[in-house]
Amino acid sequence: MTFTIDTPEIVDAPEMPWVGVRHRVTMQQMDQPAQSFATVAAWIAEHGATSEGPPFYKYEVIDMEAELTVVAGFAVDEPQQSDDTVVVGTLPAGRYLTVTHVGHPQDLVEVTRQLLEYAATKGLTFDCTPDQREWAARLEFYVSDESADMTTWETELAFKLAD
């Protein structure tokens, strides 16, 4: 399927604490971290926190040929303490290059490729290592309810730009 992404936007985002479960997976296992969303949501409720938005994947280390380090999590209203179930962190404040994709999640590899290409043509630099292996904040927010038809899922990509 050939498609072109909508024009990305640059948005300013505040610092945001998060709670999640860290996974090390291959590209063939990318559906596995999503299984942690229910665990994280339950942990948030049990600890009296409030989620601030949809679930997300936070890509910390990307090696498409070997292994990726991905956090499946939620932004929360205030910082939390990690334990045996979850890890915690903070999404950094700053400018993010964003685009929203409506369609099957299998399209996200192509959407990401086009977003990276767009940034390169505009001279934008991401907050990551020069090889784009380690990222300060490379996010996929899963806006749609998971029970919706996957071909209509809404996913927002937000990649932190260098300051």
Coordinates of N, CA and C in Angstrom, one line a residue:
M1 N 0.9 -1.2 0.0 CA 0.0 0.0 0.0 C 0.9 1.2 0.0
T2 N 0.6 2.1 -0.9 CA 1.4 3.4 -1.0 C 0.5 4.5 -0.5
F3 N 1.1 5.3 0.4 CA 0.4 6.5 0.9 C 1.4 7.5 1.3
T4 N 1.0 8.7 1.5 CA 1.8 9.8 1.9 C 1.3 10.4 3.2
I5 N 2.1 10.6 4.2 CA 1.7 11.2 5.4 C 1.2 12.6 5.3
D6 N 0.3 13.1 6.2 CA 0.0 14.5 6.2 C 1.2 15.3 6.6
T7 N 1.1 16.6 6.4 CA 2.3 17.4 6.8 C 2.5 17.4 8.3
P8 N 3.7 17.0 8.7 CA 3.9 17.0 10.2 C 3.9 18.4 10.8
E9 N 3.7 18.4 12.1 CA 3.7 19.7 12.8 C 4.7 19.7 13.9
I10 N 5.2 20.8 14.3 CA 6.1 20.9 15.4 C 5.2 21.5 16.6
V11 N 5.2 20.8 17.7 CA 4.5 21.2 18.9 C 5.4 21.3 20.1
D12 N 5.1 22.2 20.9 CA 5.8 22.4 22.2 C 5.1 21.5 23.3
A13 N 5.8 20.7 23.9 CA 5.2 19.8 24.9 C 5.9 20.0 26.3
P14 N 5.1 20.0 27.4 CA 5.7 20.2 28.7 C 6.3 18.8 29.1
E15 N 7.1 18.9 30.2 CA 7.6 17.7 30.8 C 6.5 16.9 31.3
M16 N 6.5 15.6 31.2 CA 5.4 14.7 31.6 C 5.9 13.4 32.2
P17 N 5.6 13.2 33.5 CA 6.0 11.9 34.1 C 5.2 10.7 33.4
W18 N 5.8 9.6 33.4 CA 5.2 8.4 32.9 C 5.5 7.2 33.7
V19 N 4.6 6.1 33.5 CA 4.7 4.8 34.2 C 4.6 3.8 33.1
G20 N 5.5 2.8 33.1 CA 5.4 1.8 32.1 C 6.2 0.5 32.4
V21 N 6.2 -0.4 31.4 CA 6.9 -1.6 31.5 C 7.9 -1.6 30.3
R22 N 9.2 -1.9 30.6 CA 10.2 -1.9 29.6 C 10.3 -3.3 29.0
H23 N 10.5 -3.3 27.7 CA 10.6 -4.6 26.9 C 11.8 -4.5 26.0
R24 N 12.4 -5.6 25.8 CA 13.4 -5.8 24.8 C 12.8 -6.8 23.8
V25 N 12.6 -6.3 22.5 CA 11.9 -7.2 21.5 C 12.6 -7.0 20.2
T26 N 12.3 -8.0 19.3 CA 12.7 -7.9 17.9 C 11.5 -7.2 17.1
M27 N 11.7 -6.9 15.9 CA 10.6 -6.3 15.1 C 9.5 -7.3 15.0
Q28 N 9.8 -8.6 15.0 CA 8.7 -9.6 14.9 C 7.9 -9.7 16.2
Q29 N 8.4 -9.1 17.3 CA 7.7 -9.2 18.6 C 7.1 -7.9 19.0
M30 N 6.9 -7.0 18.1 CA 6.5 -5.6 18.4 C 5.1 -5.5 19.0
D31 N 4.3 -6.6 18.9 CA 2.9 -6.6 19.5 C 3.0 -6.9 21.0
Q32 N 4.1 -7.5 21.4 CA 4.2 -8.0 22.8 C 4.1 -6.9 23.8
P33 N 4.8 -5.8 23.7 CA 4.7 -4.7 24.7 C 3.3 -4.3 25.0
A34 N 2.5 -4.2 24.0 CA 1.1 -3.8 24.2 C 0.3 -4.6 25.2
Q35 N 0.8 -5.8 25.4 CA 0.1 -6.7 26.4 C 0.3 -6.1 27.8
S36 N 1.3 -5.2 28.0 CA 1.5 -4.6 29.3 C 0.6 -3.4 29.6
F37 N -0.1 -2.9 28.6 CA -1.0 -1.7 28.9 C -2.0 -2.0 30.0
A38 N -2.6 -3.2 30.0 CA -3.6 -3.5 31.1 C -2.9 -3.5 32.4
T39 N -1.7 -4.1 32.5 CA -1.0 -4.2 33.8 C -0.6 -2.8 34.3
V40 N -0.2 -1.9 33.4 CA 0.2 -0.5 33.8 C -1.1 0.2 34.2
A41 N -2.2 0.1 33.4 CA -3.4 0.8 33.8 C -3.9 0.4 35.2
A42 N -3.8 -0.9 35.5 CA -4.2 -1.4 36.8 C -3.3 -0.8 37.9
W43 N -2.0 -0.8 37.6 CA -1.0 -0.3 38.6 C -1.3 1.2 38.9
I44 N -1.6 2.0 37.8 CA -1.9 3.4 38.0 C -3.2 3.5 38.9
A45 N -4.2 2.8 38.7 CA -5.4 2.8 39.5 C -5.1 2.4 40.9
E46 N -4.4 1.4 41.1 CA -4.1 0.9 42.5 C -3.2 1.9 43.3
H47 N -2.5 2.7 42.6 CA -1.6 3.7 43.3 C -2.2 5.1 43.3
G48 N -3.4 5.2 43.0 CA -4.1 6.5 43.1 C -3.6 7.6 42.1
A49 N -2.9 7.2 41.1 CA -2.5 8.1 40.0 C -3.5 8.3 39.0
T50 N -3.4 9.2 38.1 CA -4.3 9.4 37.0 C -3.5 9.4 35.7
S51 N -4.0 8.6 34.7 CA -3.3 8.7 33.4 C -3.7 9.9 32.7
E52 N -2.7 10.4 32.0 CA -2.9 11.7 31.2 C -2.8 11.5 29.7
G53 N -3.7 10.8 29.2 CA -3.7 10.6 27.7 C -3.7 9.1 27.4
P54 N -3.5 8.8 26.1 CA -3.6 7.4 25.6 C -2.3 6.7 25.9
P55 N -2.4 5.3 25.8 CA -1.2 4.5 26.0 C -0.2 4.8 24.9
F56 N 1.1 4.6 25.2 CA 2.1 4.8 24.2 C 3.2 3.8 24.2
Y57 N 4.0 3.7 23.1 CA 5.2 3.1 23.1 C 6.3 4.2 23.1
K58 N 7.3 4.0 23.9 CA 8.4 4.9 23.9 C 9.6 4.1 23.5
Y59 N 10.1 4.4 22.3 CA 11.3 3.7 21.8 C 12.6 4.3 22.4
E60 N 13.3 3.6 23.2 CA 14.5 4.1 23.8 C 15.8 3.7 23.0
V61 N 15.8 2.5 22.5 CA 16.9 2.0 21.7 C 16.3 1.3 20.5
I62 N 16.8 1.6 19.3 CA 16.3 1.0 18.1 C 17.4 0.4 17.3
D63 N 17.3 -0.9 17.1 CA 18.2 -1.7 16.2 C 17.3 -2.6 15.5
M64 N 16.9 -2.2 14.3 CA 15.9 -2.9 13.5 C 16.3 -4.3 13.2
E65 N 17.6 -4.6 13.1 CA 18.1 -5.9 12.7 C 18.3 -6.8 13.9
A66 N 18.3 -6.2 15.1 CA 18.5 -7.1 16.3 C 17.4 -6.9 17.3
E67 N 17.5 -5.9 18.2 CA 16.6 -5.7 19.3 C 16.3 -4.3 19.5
L68 N 15.0 -4.0 20.0 CA 14.6 -2.7 20.3 C 14.3 -2.7 21.8
T69 N 14.5 -1.6 22.5 CA 14.1 -1.4 23.8 C 12.9 -0.4 23.8
V70 N 11.7 -0.9 24.2 CA 10.5 -0.2 24.1 C 9.8 -0.2 25.5
V71 N 9.3 1.0 25.9 CA 8.5 1.1 27.1 C 7.0 1.2 26.6
A72 N 6.2 0.3 27.2 CA 4.7 0.4 27.0 C 4.2 1.1 28.2
G73 N 3.6 2.3 28.0 CA 3.2 3.1 29.2 C 2.2 4.1 29.0
F74 N 2.0 4.9 30.1 CA 1.0 6.0 30.1 C 1.7 7.2 30.8
A75 N 1.4 8.4 30.3 CA 1.8 9.6 31.0 C 0.8 9.7 32.2
V76 N 1.3 10.2 33.3 CA 0.6 10.3 34.5 C 0.6 11.7 35.1
D77 N -0.3 12.0 36.0 CA -0.5 13.4 36.5 C 0.7 13.8 37.4
E78 N 1.4 12.9 38.1 CA 2.5 13.3 38.9 C 3.5 12.2 39.0
P79 N 4.8 12.5 39.3 CA 5.8 11.4 39.3 C 5.5 10.3 40.3
Q80 N 5.8 9.1 39.9 CA 5.6 7.9 40.7 C 6.9 7.3 41.1
Q81 N 6.9 6.2 41.9 CA 8.0 5.4 42.3 C 8.0 4.1 41.6
S82 N 9.1 3.7 41.0 CA 9.1 2.4 40.3 C 9.1 1.3 41.4
D83 N 8.7 0.1 40.9 CA 8.7 -1.1 41.8 C 8.9 -2.3 41.0
D84 N 8.6 -3.5 41.5 CA 8.8 -4.7 40.7 C 7.9 -4.8 39.5
T85 N 6.9 -4.0 39.4 CA 5.9 -4.1 38.3 C 6.2 -3.1 37.2
V86 N 6.5 -1.9 37.6 CA 6.7 -0.8 36.6 C 8.0 0.0 36.8
V87 N 8.4 0.6 35.7 CA 9.5 1.6 35.7 C 8.8 3.0 35.5
V88 N 9.5 4.0 35.9 CA 9.0 5.4 35.8 C 10.0 6.2 35.1
G89 N 9.6 7.3 34.5 CA 10.5 8.3 33.9 C 9.7 9.6 33.6
T90 N 10.4 10.4 32.9 CA 9.8 11.7 32.5 C 10.0 12.0 31.0
L91 N 9.0 12.3 30.3 CA 9.1 12.7 28.9 C 9.6 14.1 29.0
P92 N 10.7 14.4 28.3 CA 11.3 15.7 28.4 C 10.4 16.8 27.7
A93 N 10.5 18.0 28.3 CA 9.8 19.1 27.7 C 10.6 19.5 26.4
G94 N 9.9 20.1 25.5 CA 10.6 20.6 24.3 C 9.7 20.5 23.1
R95 N 10.3 20.7 21.9 CA 9.7 20.7 20.6 C 9.7 19.2 20.1
Y96 N 8.5 18.8 19.6 CA 8.3 17.5 19.0 C 7.8 17.6 17.6
L97 N 8.3 16.8 16.7 CA 7.8 16.7 15.4 C 6.7 15.6 15.4
T98 N 5.5 16.0 15.1 CA 4.3 15.1 15.2 C 3.6 14.9 13.9
V99 N 3.0 13.7 13.8 CA 2.1 13.4 12.7 C 1.1 12.4 13.2
T100 N -0.1 12.5 12.7 CA -1.1 11.5 13.1 C -1.4 10.6 11.9
H101 N -1.4 9.3 12.1 CA -1.7 8.3 11.1 C -3.0 7.6 11.4
V102 N -3.9 7.5 10.4 CA -5.1 6.7 10.6 C -5.0 5.6 9.6
G103 N -5.0 4.4 10.2 CA -4.8 3.2 9.4 C -4.2 2.1 10.3
H104 N -3.9 1.0 9.6 CA -3.4 -0.2 10.3 C -2.0 0.0 10.9
P105 N -1.8 -0.5 12.1 CA -0.4 -0.3 12.7 C 0.7 -0.9 11.9
Q106 N 0.5 -1.8 11.0 CA 1.5 -2.3 10.1 C 2.1 -1.2 9.2
D107 N 1.3 -0.1 9.0 CA 1.8 1.0 8.2 C 2.8 1.9 8.9
L108 N 3.0 1.7 10.2 CA 3.8 2.6 11.0 C 5.2 2.7 10.6
V109 N 5.7 1.6 10.1 CA 7.1 1.6 9.7 C 7.3 2.6 8.5
E110 N 6.4 2.5 7.6 CA 6.4 3.5 6.4 C 6.1 4.9 6.9
V111 N 5.2 5.1 7.8 CA 4.9 6.4 8.3 C 6.1 7.0 9.0
T112 N 6.8 6.2 9.8 CA 8.0 6.6 10.5 C 9.1 7.0 9.4
R113 N 9.3 6.1 8.4 CA 10.3 6.4 7.4 C 10.0 7.8 6.7
Q114 N 8.7 8.1 6.4 CA 8.4 9.3 5.8 C 8.6 10.5 6.8
L115 N 8.3 10.3 8.1 CA 8.5 11.4 9.0 C 10.0 11.7 9.2
L116 N 10.8 10.7 9.2 CA 12.3 10.9 9.3 C 12.8 11.6 8.0
E117 N 12.2 11.2 6.9 CA 12.6 11.8 5.6 C 12.2 13.3 5.6
Y118 N 11.0 13.6 6.0 CA 10.5 14.9 6.1 C 11.4 15.8 6.9
A119 N 11.8 15.3 8.1 CA 12.7 16.1 9.0 C 14.0 16.4 8.3
A120 N 14.6 15.4 7.6 CA 15.8 15.6 6.9 C 15.7 16.6 5.8
T121 N 14.6 16.6 5.1 CA 14.5 17.7 4.0 C 14.3 19.0 4.6
K122 N 13.8 19.2 5.8 CA 13.6 20.5 6.5 C 14.7 20.9 7.4
G123 N 15.8 20.0 7.4 CA 16.9 20.4 8.2 C 16.7 20.3 9.7
L124 N 15.7 19.5 10.1 CA 15.4 19.3 11.5 C 16.3 18.2 12.1
T125 N 16.7 18.4 13.4 CA 17.6 17.4 14.0 C 16.8 16.8 15.2
F126 N 16.9 15.5 15.4 CA 16.2 14.9 16.5 C 17.1 14.8 17.8
D127 N 16.5 14.7 18.9 CA 17.2 14.5 20.2 C 17.5 13.0 20.3
C128 N 18.6 12.6 19.6 CA 19.0 11.2 19.6 C 20.5 11.1 19.3
T129 N 21.0 10.0 19.4 CA 22.4 9.8 19.0 C 22.5 10.0 17.5
P130 N 23.7 10.3 17.0 CA 23.9 10.5 15.5 C 23.4 9.4 14.6
D131 N 23.5 8.2 15.1 CA 23.0 7.0 14.3 C 21.5 6.7 14.5
Q132 N 20.8 7.6 15.2 CA 19.4 7.4 15.6 C 19.1 6.1 16.2
R133 N 20.0 5.6 17.0 CA 19.9 4.4 17.8 C 19.2 4.6 19.1
E134 N 19.7 5.6 19.8 CA 19.1 6.0 21.2 C 18.4 7.3 21.1
W135 N 17.2 7.3 21.7 CA 16.3 8.5 21.6 C 15.9 9.0 22.9
A136 N 15.9 10.4 23.1 CA 15.4 11.0 24.3 C 13.9 10.7 24.4
A137 N 13.1 10.9 23.3 CA 11.7 10.6 23.3 C 11.2 10.4 21.9
R138 N 11.0 9.2 21.5 CA 10.4 8.8 20.2 C 9.2 8.0 20.6
L139 N 8.0 8.6 20.3 CA 6.8 8.1 20.9 C 5.7 7.7 19.8
E140 N 4.9 6.7 20.1 CA 3.7 6.4 19.3 C 2.6 6.3 20.3
F141 N 1.7 7.3 20.2 CA 0.5 7.3 21.1 C -0.7 6.6 20.4
Y142 N -1.3 5.7 21.0 CA -2.4 4.9 20.4 C -3.7 5.5 20.9
V143 N -4.2 6.4 20.0 CA -5.3 7.2 20.4 C -6.6 6.4 20.3
S144 N -6.8 5.5 19.4 CA -8.0 4.8 19.2 C -8.2 3.7 20.2
D145 N -9.4 3.4 20.5 CA -9.7 2.2 21.4 C -9.3 1.0 20.6
E146 N -8.6 0.1 21.4 CA -8.1 -1.1 20.7 C -9.2 -2.0 20.2
S147 N -10.4 -1.8 20.5 CA -11.5 -2.7 20.0 C -12.0 -2.2 18.6
A148 N -11.5 -1.0 18.2 CA -11.9 -0.5 16.9 C -11.2 -1.3 15.8
D149 N -11.8 -1.2 14.6 CA -11.3 -1.8 13.4 C -9.8 -1.3 13.2
M150 N -8.9 -2.2 13.1 CA -7.4 -1.8 13.0 C -7.2 -0.9 11.8
T151 N -7.9 -1.0 10.8 CA -7.7 -0.2 9.6 C -8.1 1.3 9.8
T152 N -8.8 1.5 11.0 CA -9.2 2.9 11.3 C -8.4 3.4 12.6
W153 N -7.5 2.7 13.0 CA -6.8 3.1 14.3 C -6.1 4.5 14.0
E154 N -6.1 5.3 15.0 CA -5.4 6.6 15.0 C -4.2 6.5 15.9
T155 N -3.0 6.8 15.3 CA -1.8 6.7 16.1 C -1.0 8.0 15.8
E156 N -0.6 8.7 16.9 CA 0.1 9.9 16.8 C 1.6 9.6 17.1
L157 N 2.5 10.0 16.2 CA 3.9 9.9 16.4 C 4.4 11.2 16.8
A158 N 5.3 11.2 17.8 CA 5.9 12.4 18.3 C 7.4 12.1 18.6
F159 N 8.2 12.8 17.9 CA 9.7 12.6 18.0 C 10.3 13.9 18.5
K160 N 11.0 13.8 19.6 CA 11.6 15.0 20.2 C 12.7 15.6 19.3
L161 N 12.6 16.9 19.1 CA 13.7 17.6 18.3 C 14.8 18.0 19.3
A162 N 16.0 18.1 18.7 CA 17.1 18.7 19.5 C 16.8 20.1 19.9
D163 N 17.3 20.5 21.0 CA 17.1 21.9 21.5 C 17.9 22.9 20.7

